[in-house]
Amino acid sequence: MSGQFTPIPGGGAAVTLDEVEISIIRSLATQLLELFGPGEETPDDPLAQLFEEGPSEPPSDPVLKRLFPDAYGGPQAPGRRPPDDKEAAEQRERAAEFRRYTENDLRARKRDDALAVIRSLDALVPTGGSAELHLDPEGSRRWLGALNDLRLALGERLEVKDEDEIEDLFRLPDEDPRKPLVMAYLWLGSLQETLVATLLP
């Protein structure tokens, strides 16, 4: 796995992927879509869409919880005193309110990003075992969002809390069932890094 994104004239990016790489990304993006679940039916009225309420509780699945974290509370900053019961209750209330009005839109955007990746891969016609993917600037942004979500999902499954931990996982023996996930995690990180570079001025 060595594909790297390069900038193309007029904006956007290109990368050469072999059939195995195409299959891996497509499979991971499909699994992510299944995890997100089917899209909700949205009202036709734009005003109704604006005030449509979503869930107020965080997801139970750890990957979804990582992709849709609470906006308030979260990890405690070093040296800062933990919140008392009243402050913690207020944080939970603010987080629930924020989630109620933002999660549906965020979930829809993440679903659209994953779907855009799948569709762009499906449009490829490999010749000689590989194909070159060309993305316009919008496609690049969608891919960047999806790659980030895929890495967060894999990181959660691998229980990566700190990037330094990935070094230990990299040394796992080949027969360890986590090794393919580790390799995919590292490879997606490389793809993401090179794609970010193409978007910089």
PDB file of C-alpha atoms in Angstrom:
ATOM      1  CA  MET A   1       0.000   0.000   0.000  1.00  0.00           C
ATOM      2  CA  SER A   2       1.858   3.053  -1.166  1.00  0.00           C
ATOM      3  CA  GLY A   3      -0.606   5.304  -2.993  1.00  0.00           C
ATOM      4  CA  GLN A   4      -0.163   9.009  -2.303  1.00  0.00           C
ATOM      5  CA  PHE A   5      -2.341  11.919  -3.380  1.00  0.00           C
ATOM      6  CA  THR A   6      -0.755  14.524  -5.621  1.00  0.00           C
ATOM      7  CA  PRO A   7      -2.231  17.904  -6.631  1.00  0.00           C
ATOM      8  CA  ILE A   8      -3.644  18.303 -10.133  1.00  0.00           C
ATOM      9  CA  PRO A   9      -4.007  21.502 -12.199  1.00  0.00           C
ATOM     10  CA  GLY A  10      -7.124  23.486 -11.407  1.00  0.00           C
ATOM     11  CA  GLY A  11      -7.384  22.144  -7.878  1.00  0.00           C
ATOM     12  CA  GLY A  12      -8.238  18.695  -6.684  1.00  0.00           C
ATOM     13  CA  ALA A  13      -6.035  15.646  -6.323  1.00  0.00           C
ATOM     14  CA  ALA A  14      -5.132  12.337  -7.939  1.00  0.00           C
ATOM     15  CA  VAL A  15      -3.970   8.999  -6.584  1.00  0.00           C
ATOM     16  CA  THR A  16      -3.205   5.632  -8.143  1.00  0.00           C
ATOM     17  CA  LEU A  17      -4.843   2.722  -6.324  1.00  0.00           C
ATOM     18  CA  ASP A  18      -4.525  -0.964  -7.037  1.00  0.00           C
ATOM     19  CA  GLU A  19      -7.474  -3.334  -6.918  1.00  0.00           C
ATOM     20  CA  VAL A  20      -6.716  -4.467  -3.361  1.00  0.00           C
ATOM     21  CA  GLU A  21      -6.518  -0.869  -2.117  1.00  0.00           C
ATOM     22  CA  ILE A  22      -9.768   0.005  -3.881  1.00  0.00           C
ATOM     23  CA  SER A  23     -11.437  -3.008  -2.277  1.00  0.00           C
ATOM     24  CA  ILE A  24     -10.157  -2.140   1.216  1.00  0.00           C
ATOM     25  CA  ILE A  25     -11.314   1.490   1.129  1.00  0.00           C
ATOM     26  CA  ARG A  26     -14.660   0.545  -0.394  1.00  0.00           C
ATOM     27  CA  SER A  27     -15.251  -2.155   2.219  1.00  0.00           C
ATOM     28  CA  LEU A  28     -14.354   0.160   5.120  1.00  0.00           C
ATOM     29  CA  ALA A  29     -16.531   2.990   3.765  1.00  0.00           C
ATOM     30  CA  THR A  30     -19.443   0.563   3.293  1.00  0.00           C
ATOM     31  CA  GLN A  31     -19.081  -0.658   6.882  1.00  0.00           C
ATOM     32  CA  LEU A  32     -19.093   2.956   8.040  1.00  0.00           C
ATOM     33  CA  LEU A  33     -22.295   3.626   6.085  1.00  0.00           C
ATOM     34  CA  GLU A  34     -23.927   0.578   7.678  1.00  0.00           C
ATOM     35  CA  LEU A  35     -22.876   1.842  11.095  1.00  0.00           C
ATOM     36  CA  PHE A  36     -24.431   5.252  10.409  1.00  0.00           C
ATOM     37  CA  GLY A  37     -27.679   3.562   9.402  1.00  0.00           C
ATOM     38  CA  PRO A  38     -30.197   4.749   6.814  1.00  0.00           C
ATOM     39  CA  GLY A  39     -30.679   8.469   6.339  1.00  0.00           C
ATOM     40  CA  GLU A  40     -33.630  10.074   8.059  1.00  0.00           C
ATOM     41  CA  GLU A  41     -36.425  11.510   5.939  1.00  0.00           C
ATOM     42  CA  THR A  42     -36.154  15.277   6.116  1.00  0.00           C
ATOM     43  CA  PRO A  43     -39.136  17.633   5.828  1.00  0.00           C
ATOM     44  CA  ASP A  44     -39.560  19.527   2.544  1.00  0.00           C
ATOM     45  CA  ASP A  45     -39.982  22.820   4.391  1.00  0.00           C
ATOM     46  CA  PRO A  46     -36.526  24.431   4.957  1.00  0.00           C
ATOM     47  CA  LEU A  47     -37.760  26.063   8.180  1.00  0.00           C
ATOM     48  CA  ALA A  48     -38.947  22.708   9.494  1.00  0.00           C
ATOM     49  CA  GLN A  49     -35.549  21.229   8.592  1.00  0.00           C
ATOM     50  CA  LEU A  50     -33.858  23.947  10.624  1.00  0.00           C
ATOM     51  CA  PHE A  51     -35.783  23.033  13.774  1.00  0.00           C
ATOM     52  CA  GLU A  52     -35.882  19.268  13.241  1.00  0.00           C
ATOM     53  CA  GLU A  53     -34.716  17.563  16.418  1.00  0.00           C
ATOM     54  CA  GLY A  54     -32.235  14.729  16.595  1.00  0.00           C
ATOM     55  CA  PRO A  55     -31.125  12.483  19.471  1.00  0.00           C
ATOM     56  CA  SER A  56     -30.167  14.035  22.780  1.00  0.00           C
ATOM     57  CA  GLU A  57     -28.194  11.071  24.139  1.00  0.00           C
ATOM     58  CA  PRO A  58     -24.750  10.007  22.852  1.00  0.00           C
ATOM     59  CA  PRO A  59     -24.652   6.789  20.779  1.00  0.00           C
ATOM     60  CA  SER A  60     -23.998   3.525  22.606  1.00  0.00           C
ATOM     61  CA  ASP A  61     -21.588   2.177  19.975  1.00  0.00           C
ATOM     62  CA  PRO A  62     -18.036   3.302  20.910  1.00  0.00           C
ATOM     63  CA  VAL A  63     -17.143   4.144  17.287  1.00  0.00           C
ATOM     64  CA  LEU A  64     -20.225   6.327  16.855  1.00  0.00           C
ATOM     65  CA  LYS A  65     -19.533   7.895  20.235  1.00  0.00           C
ATOM     66  CA  ARG A  66     -16.048   8.787  18.945  1.00  0.00           C
ATOM     67  CA  LEU A  67     -17.450  10.197  15.693  1.00  0.00           C
ATOM     68  CA  PHE A  68     -20.247  12.105  17.461  1.00  0.00           C
ATOM     69  CA  PRO A  69     -18.728  13.181  20.796  1.00  0.00           C
ATOM     70  CA  ASP A  70     -20.423  15.405  23.338  1.00  0.00           C
ATOM     71  CA  ALA A  71     -19.775  19.086  22.686  1.00  0.00           C
ATOM     72  CA  TYR A  72     -19.462  19.860  26.406  1.00  0.00           C
ATOM     73  CA  GLY A  73     -17.653  18.036  29.168  1.00  0.00           C
ATOM     74  CA  GLY A  74     -15.269  15.433  27.830  1.00  0.00           C
ATOM     75  CA  PRO A  75     -11.694  14.841  29.046  1.00  0.00           C
ATOM     76  CA  GLN A  76     -10.569  17.028  31.910  1.00  0.00           C
ATOM     77  CA  ALA A  77      -7.750  19.475  31.184  1.00  0.00           C
ATOM     78  CA  PRO A  78      -4.606  18.827  33.295  1.00  0.00           C
ATOM     79  CA  GLY A  79      -4.502  20.947  36.452  1.00  0.00           C
ATOM     80  CA  ARG A  80      -8.175  21.881  36.255  1.00  0.00           C
ATOM     81  CA  ARG A  81     -10.492  20.856  39.044  1.00  0.00           C
ATOM     82  CA  PRO A  82     -13.187  18.343  38.100  1.00  0.00           C
ATOM     83  CA  PRO A  83     -16.719  19.779  37.825  1.00  0.00           C
ATOM     84  CA  ASP A  84     -18.999  19.435  40.825  1.00  0.00           C
ATOM     85  CA  ASP A  85     -22.359  17.672  40.497  1.00  0.00           C
ATOM     86  CA  LYS A  86     -24.221  20.841  39.501  1.00  0.00           C
ATOM     87  CA  GLU A  87     -21.643  21.795  36.852  1.00  0.00           C
ATOM     88  CA  ALA A  88     -21.591  18.238  35.504  1.00  0.00           C
ATOM     89  CA  ALA A  89     -25.393  18.229  35.230  1.00  0.00           C
ATOM     90  CA  GLU A  90     -25.304  21.579  33.399  1.00  0.00           C
ATOM     91  CA  GLN A  91     -22.652  20.246  31.003  1.00  0.00           C
ATOM     92  CA  ARG A  92     -24.797  17.180  30.248  1.00  0.00           C
ATOM     93  CA  GLU A  93     -27.820  19.392  29.641  1.00  0.00           C
ATOM     94  CA  ARG A  94     -25.894  21.688  27.263  1.00  0.00           C
ATOM     95  CA  ALA A  95     -24.397  18.672  25.458  1.00  0.00           C
ATOM     96  CA  ALA A  96     -27.849  17.097  25.014  1.00  0.00           C
ATOM     97  CA  GLU A  97     -29.284  20.361  23.663  1.00  0.00           C
ATOM     98  CA  PHE A  98     -26.398  20.843  21.246  1.00  0.00           C
ATOM     99  CA  ARG A  99     -26.619  17.229  20.052  1.00  0.00           C
ATOM    100  CA  ARG A 100     -30.381  17.509  19.530  1.00  0.00           C
ATOM    101  CA  TYR A 101     -29.929  20.229  16.915  1.00  0.00           C
ATOM    102  CA  THR A 102     -26.639  19.213  15.280  1.00  0.00           C
ATOM    103  CA  GLU A 103     -26.227  15.434  15.164  1.00  0.00           C
ATOM    104  CA  ASN A 104     -28.675  14.793  12.319  1.00  0.00           C
ATOM    105  CA  ASP A 105     -26.841  17.251  10.040  1.00  0.00           C
ATOM    106  CA  LEU A 106     -23.422  15.949  11.058  1.00  0.00           C
ATOM    107  CA  ARG A 107     -24.488  12.347  10.531  1.00  0.00           C
ATOM    108  CA  ALA A 108     -25.933  13.217   7.099  1.00  0.00           C
ATOM    109  CA  ARG A 109     -22.669  14.935   6.088  1.00  0.00           C
ATOM    110  CA  LYS A 110     -20.573  11.986   7.214  1.00  0.00           C
ATOM    111  CA  ARG A 111     -22.915   9.615   5.394  1.00  0.00           C
ATOM    112  CA  ASP A 112     -22.625  11.710   2.218  1.00  0.00           C
ATOM    113  CA  ASP A 113     -18.814  11.721   2.494  1.00  0.00           C
ATOM    114  CA  ALA A 114     -18.660   7.928   2.785  1.00  0.00           C
ATOM    115  CA  LEU A 115     -21.115   7.530  -0.089  1.00  0.00           C
ATOM    116  CA  ALA A 116     -19.055   9.895  -2.265  1.00  0.00           C
ATOM    117  CA  VAL A 117     -15.976   7.730  -1.659  1.00  0.00           C
ATOM    118  CA  ILE A 118     -17.841   4.557  -2.614  1.00  0.00           C
ATOM    119  CA  ARG A 119     -19.297   6.108  -5.768  1.00  0.00           C
ATOM    120  CA  SER A 120     -15.942   7.481  -6.918  1.00  0.00           C
ATOM    121  CA  LEU A 121     -14.329   4.062  -6.422  1.00  0.00           C
ATOM    122  CA  ASP A 122     -17.173   2.320  -8.250  1.00  0.00           C
ATOM    123  CA  ALA A 123     -16.587   4.612 -11.236  1.00  0.00           C
ATOM    124  CA  LEU A 124     -12.971   3.456 -11.580  1.00  0.00           C
ATOM    125  CA  VAL A 125     -12.023   0.982 -14.294  1.00  0.00           C
ATOM    126  CA  PRO A 126      -8.734  -0.655 -13.283  1.00  0.00           C
ATOM    127  CA  THR A 127      -6.354  -1.523 -16.097  1.00  0.00           C
ATOM    128  CA  GLY A 128      -3.295  -3.617 -15.433  1.00  0.00           C
ATOM    129  CA  GLY A 129      -4.415  -4.067 -11.821  1.00  0.00           C
ATOM    130  CA  SER A 130      -4.668  -0.371 -10.895  1.00  0.00           C
ATOM    131  CA  ALA A 131      -6.609   2.798 -11.620  1.00  0.00           C
ATOM    132  CA  GLU A 132      -6.028   6.513 -11.221  1.00  0.00           C
ATOM    133  CA  LEU A 133      -8.595   8.379  -9.164  1.00  0.00           C
ATOM    134  CA  HIS A 134      -9.095  12.072  -9.970  1.00  0.00           C
ATOM    135  CA  LEU A 135     -10.935  14.286  -7.485  1.00  0.00           C
ATOM    136  CA  ASP A 136     -12.165  17.842  -7.916  1.00  0.00           C
ATOM    137  CA  PRO A 137     -11.806  20.182  -4.886  1.00  0.00           C
ATOM    138  CA  GLU A 138     -15.229  19.192  -3.523  1.00  0.00           C
ATOM    139  CA  GLY A 139     -14.429  15.506  -3.994  1.00  0.00           C
ATOM    140  CA  SER A 140     -11.127  16.033  -2.170  1.00  0.00           C
ATOM    141  CA  ARG A 141     -12.921  17.578   0.807  1.00  0.00           C
ATOM    142  CA  ARG A 142     -15.397  14.692   0.914  1.00  0.00           C
ATOM    143  CA  TRP A 143     -12.600  12.139   0.757  1.00  0.00           C
ATOM    144  CA  LEU A 144     -10.724  13.970   3.489  1.00  0.00           C
ATOM    145  CA  GLY A 145     -13.787  13.858   5.751  1.00  0.00           C
ATOM    146  CA  ALA A 146     -14.346  10.155   5.063  1.00  0.00           C
ATOM    147  CA  LEU A 147     -10.669   9.249   5.582  1.00  0.00           C
ATOM    148  CA  ASN A 148     -10.725  11.045   8.916  1.00  0.00           C
ATOM    149  CA  ASP A 149     -13.860   9.167   9.971  1.00  0.00           C
ATOM    150  CA  LEU A 150     -12.395   5.828   8.870  1.00  0.00           C
ATOM    151  CA  ARG A 151      -9.208   6.424  10.868  1.00  0.00           C
ATOM    152  CA  LEU A 152     -11.186   7.446  13.957  1.00  0.00           C
ATOM    153  CA  ALA A 153     -13.311   4.306  13.596  1.00  0.00           C
ATOM    154  CA  LEU A 154     -10.279   2.029  13.220  1.00  0.00           C
ATOM    155  CA  GLY A 155      -8.499   3.829  16.052  1.00  0.00           C
ATOM    156  CA  GLU A 156     -11.462   3.206  18.331  1.00  0.00           C
ATOM    157  CA  ARG A 157     -11.637  -0.472  17.373  1.00  0.00           C
ATOM    158  CA  LEU A 158      -7.887  -0.739  18.064  1.00  0.00           C
ATOM    159  CA  GLU A 159      -8.342   1.231  21.320  1.00  0.00           C
ATOM    160  CA  VAL A 160      -5.754   3.811  20.254  1.00  0.00           C
ATOM    161  CA  LYS A 161      -5.874   6.635  22.790  1.00  0.00           C
ATOM    162  CA  ASP A 162      -2.537   8.175  21.849  1.00  0.00           C
ATOM    163  CA  GLU A 163      -0.706   8.189  18.499  1.00  0.00           C
ATOM    164  CA  ASP A 164       2.404   6.872  20.296  1.00  0.00           C
ATOM    165  CA  GLU A 165       0.531   3.627  20.996  1.00  0.00           C
ATOM    166  CA  ILE A 166       0.366   2.818  17.286  1.00  0.00           C
ATOM    167  CA  GLU A 167       4.128   2.078  17.359  1.00  0.00           C
ATOM    168  CA  ASP A 168       3.486  -0.803  19.755  1.00  0.00           C
ATOM    169  CA  LEU A 169       0.635  -2.064  17.586  1.00  0.00           C
ATOM    170  CA  PHE A 170       2.874  -1.873  14.506  1.00  0.00           C
ATOM    171  CA  ARG A 171       5.193  -4.406  16.174  1.00  0.00           C
ATOM    172  CA  LEU A 172       2.403  -6.964  16.568  1.00  0.00           C
ATOM    173  CA  PRO A 173       3.178 -10.350  14.994  1.00  0.00           C
ATOM    174  CA  ASP A 174       1.607 -10.963  11.595  1.00  0.00           C
ATOM    175  CA  GLU A 175      -0.686 -13.649  13.005  1.00  0.00           C
ATOM    176  CA  ASP A 176      -2.310 -11.175  15.423  1.00  0.00           C
ATOM    177  CA  PRO A 177      -5.878 -10.511  14.198  1.00  0.00           C
ATOM    178  CA  ARG A 178      -5.409  -6.780  14.819  1.00  0.00           C
ATOM    179  CA  LYS A 179      -2.438  -6.476  12.449  1.00  0.00           C
ATOM    180  CA  PRO A 180      -4.508  -5.879   9.241  1.00  0.00           C
ATOM    181  CA  LEU A 181      -6.436  -3.111  11.023  1.00  0.00           C
ATOM    182  CA  VAL A 182      -3.185  -1.530  12.184  1.00  0.00           C
ATOM    183  CA  MET A 183      -1.773  -1.566   8.634  1.00  0.00           C
ATOM    184  CA  ALA A 184      -5.007  -0.065   7.276  1.00  0.00           C
ATOM    185  CA  TYR A 185      -4.939   2.606  10.005  1.00  0.00           C
ATOM    186  CA  LEU A 186      -1.374   3.625   9.119  1.00  0.00           C
ATOM    187  CA  TRP A 187      -2.036   3.560   5.368  1.00  0.00           C
ATOM    188  CA  LEU A 188      -5.190   5.676   5.658  1.00  0.00           C
ATOM    189  CA  GLY A 189      -3.183   8.124   7.750  1.00  0.00           C
ATOM    190  CA  SER A 190      -0.633   8.437   4.955  1.00  0.00           C
ATOM    191  CA  LEU A 191      -3.400   8.966   2.385  1.00  0.00           C
ATOM    192  CA  GLN A 192      -5.023  11.576   4.598  1.00  0.00           C
ATOM    193  CA  GLU A 193      -1.738  13.429   5.129  1.00  0.00           C
ATOM    194  CA  THR A 194      -0.950  13.604   1.408  1.00  0.00           C
ATOM    195  CA  LEU A 195      -4.507  14.667   0.586  1.00  0.00           C
ATOM    196  CA  VAL A 196      -4.305  17.501   3.129  1.00  0.00           C
ATOM    197  CA  ALA A 197      -1.075  18.635   1.430  1.00  0.00           C
ATOM    198  CA  THR A 198      -2.865  18.957  -1.922  1.00  0.00           C
ATOM    199  CA  LEU A 199      -5.456  21.266  -0.369  1.00  0.00           C
ATOM    200  CA  LEU A 200      -2.915  23.662   1.114  1.00  0.00           C
ATOM    201  CA  PRO A 201      -2.323  26.928  -0.804  1.00  0.00           C
TER     202      PRO A 201
END
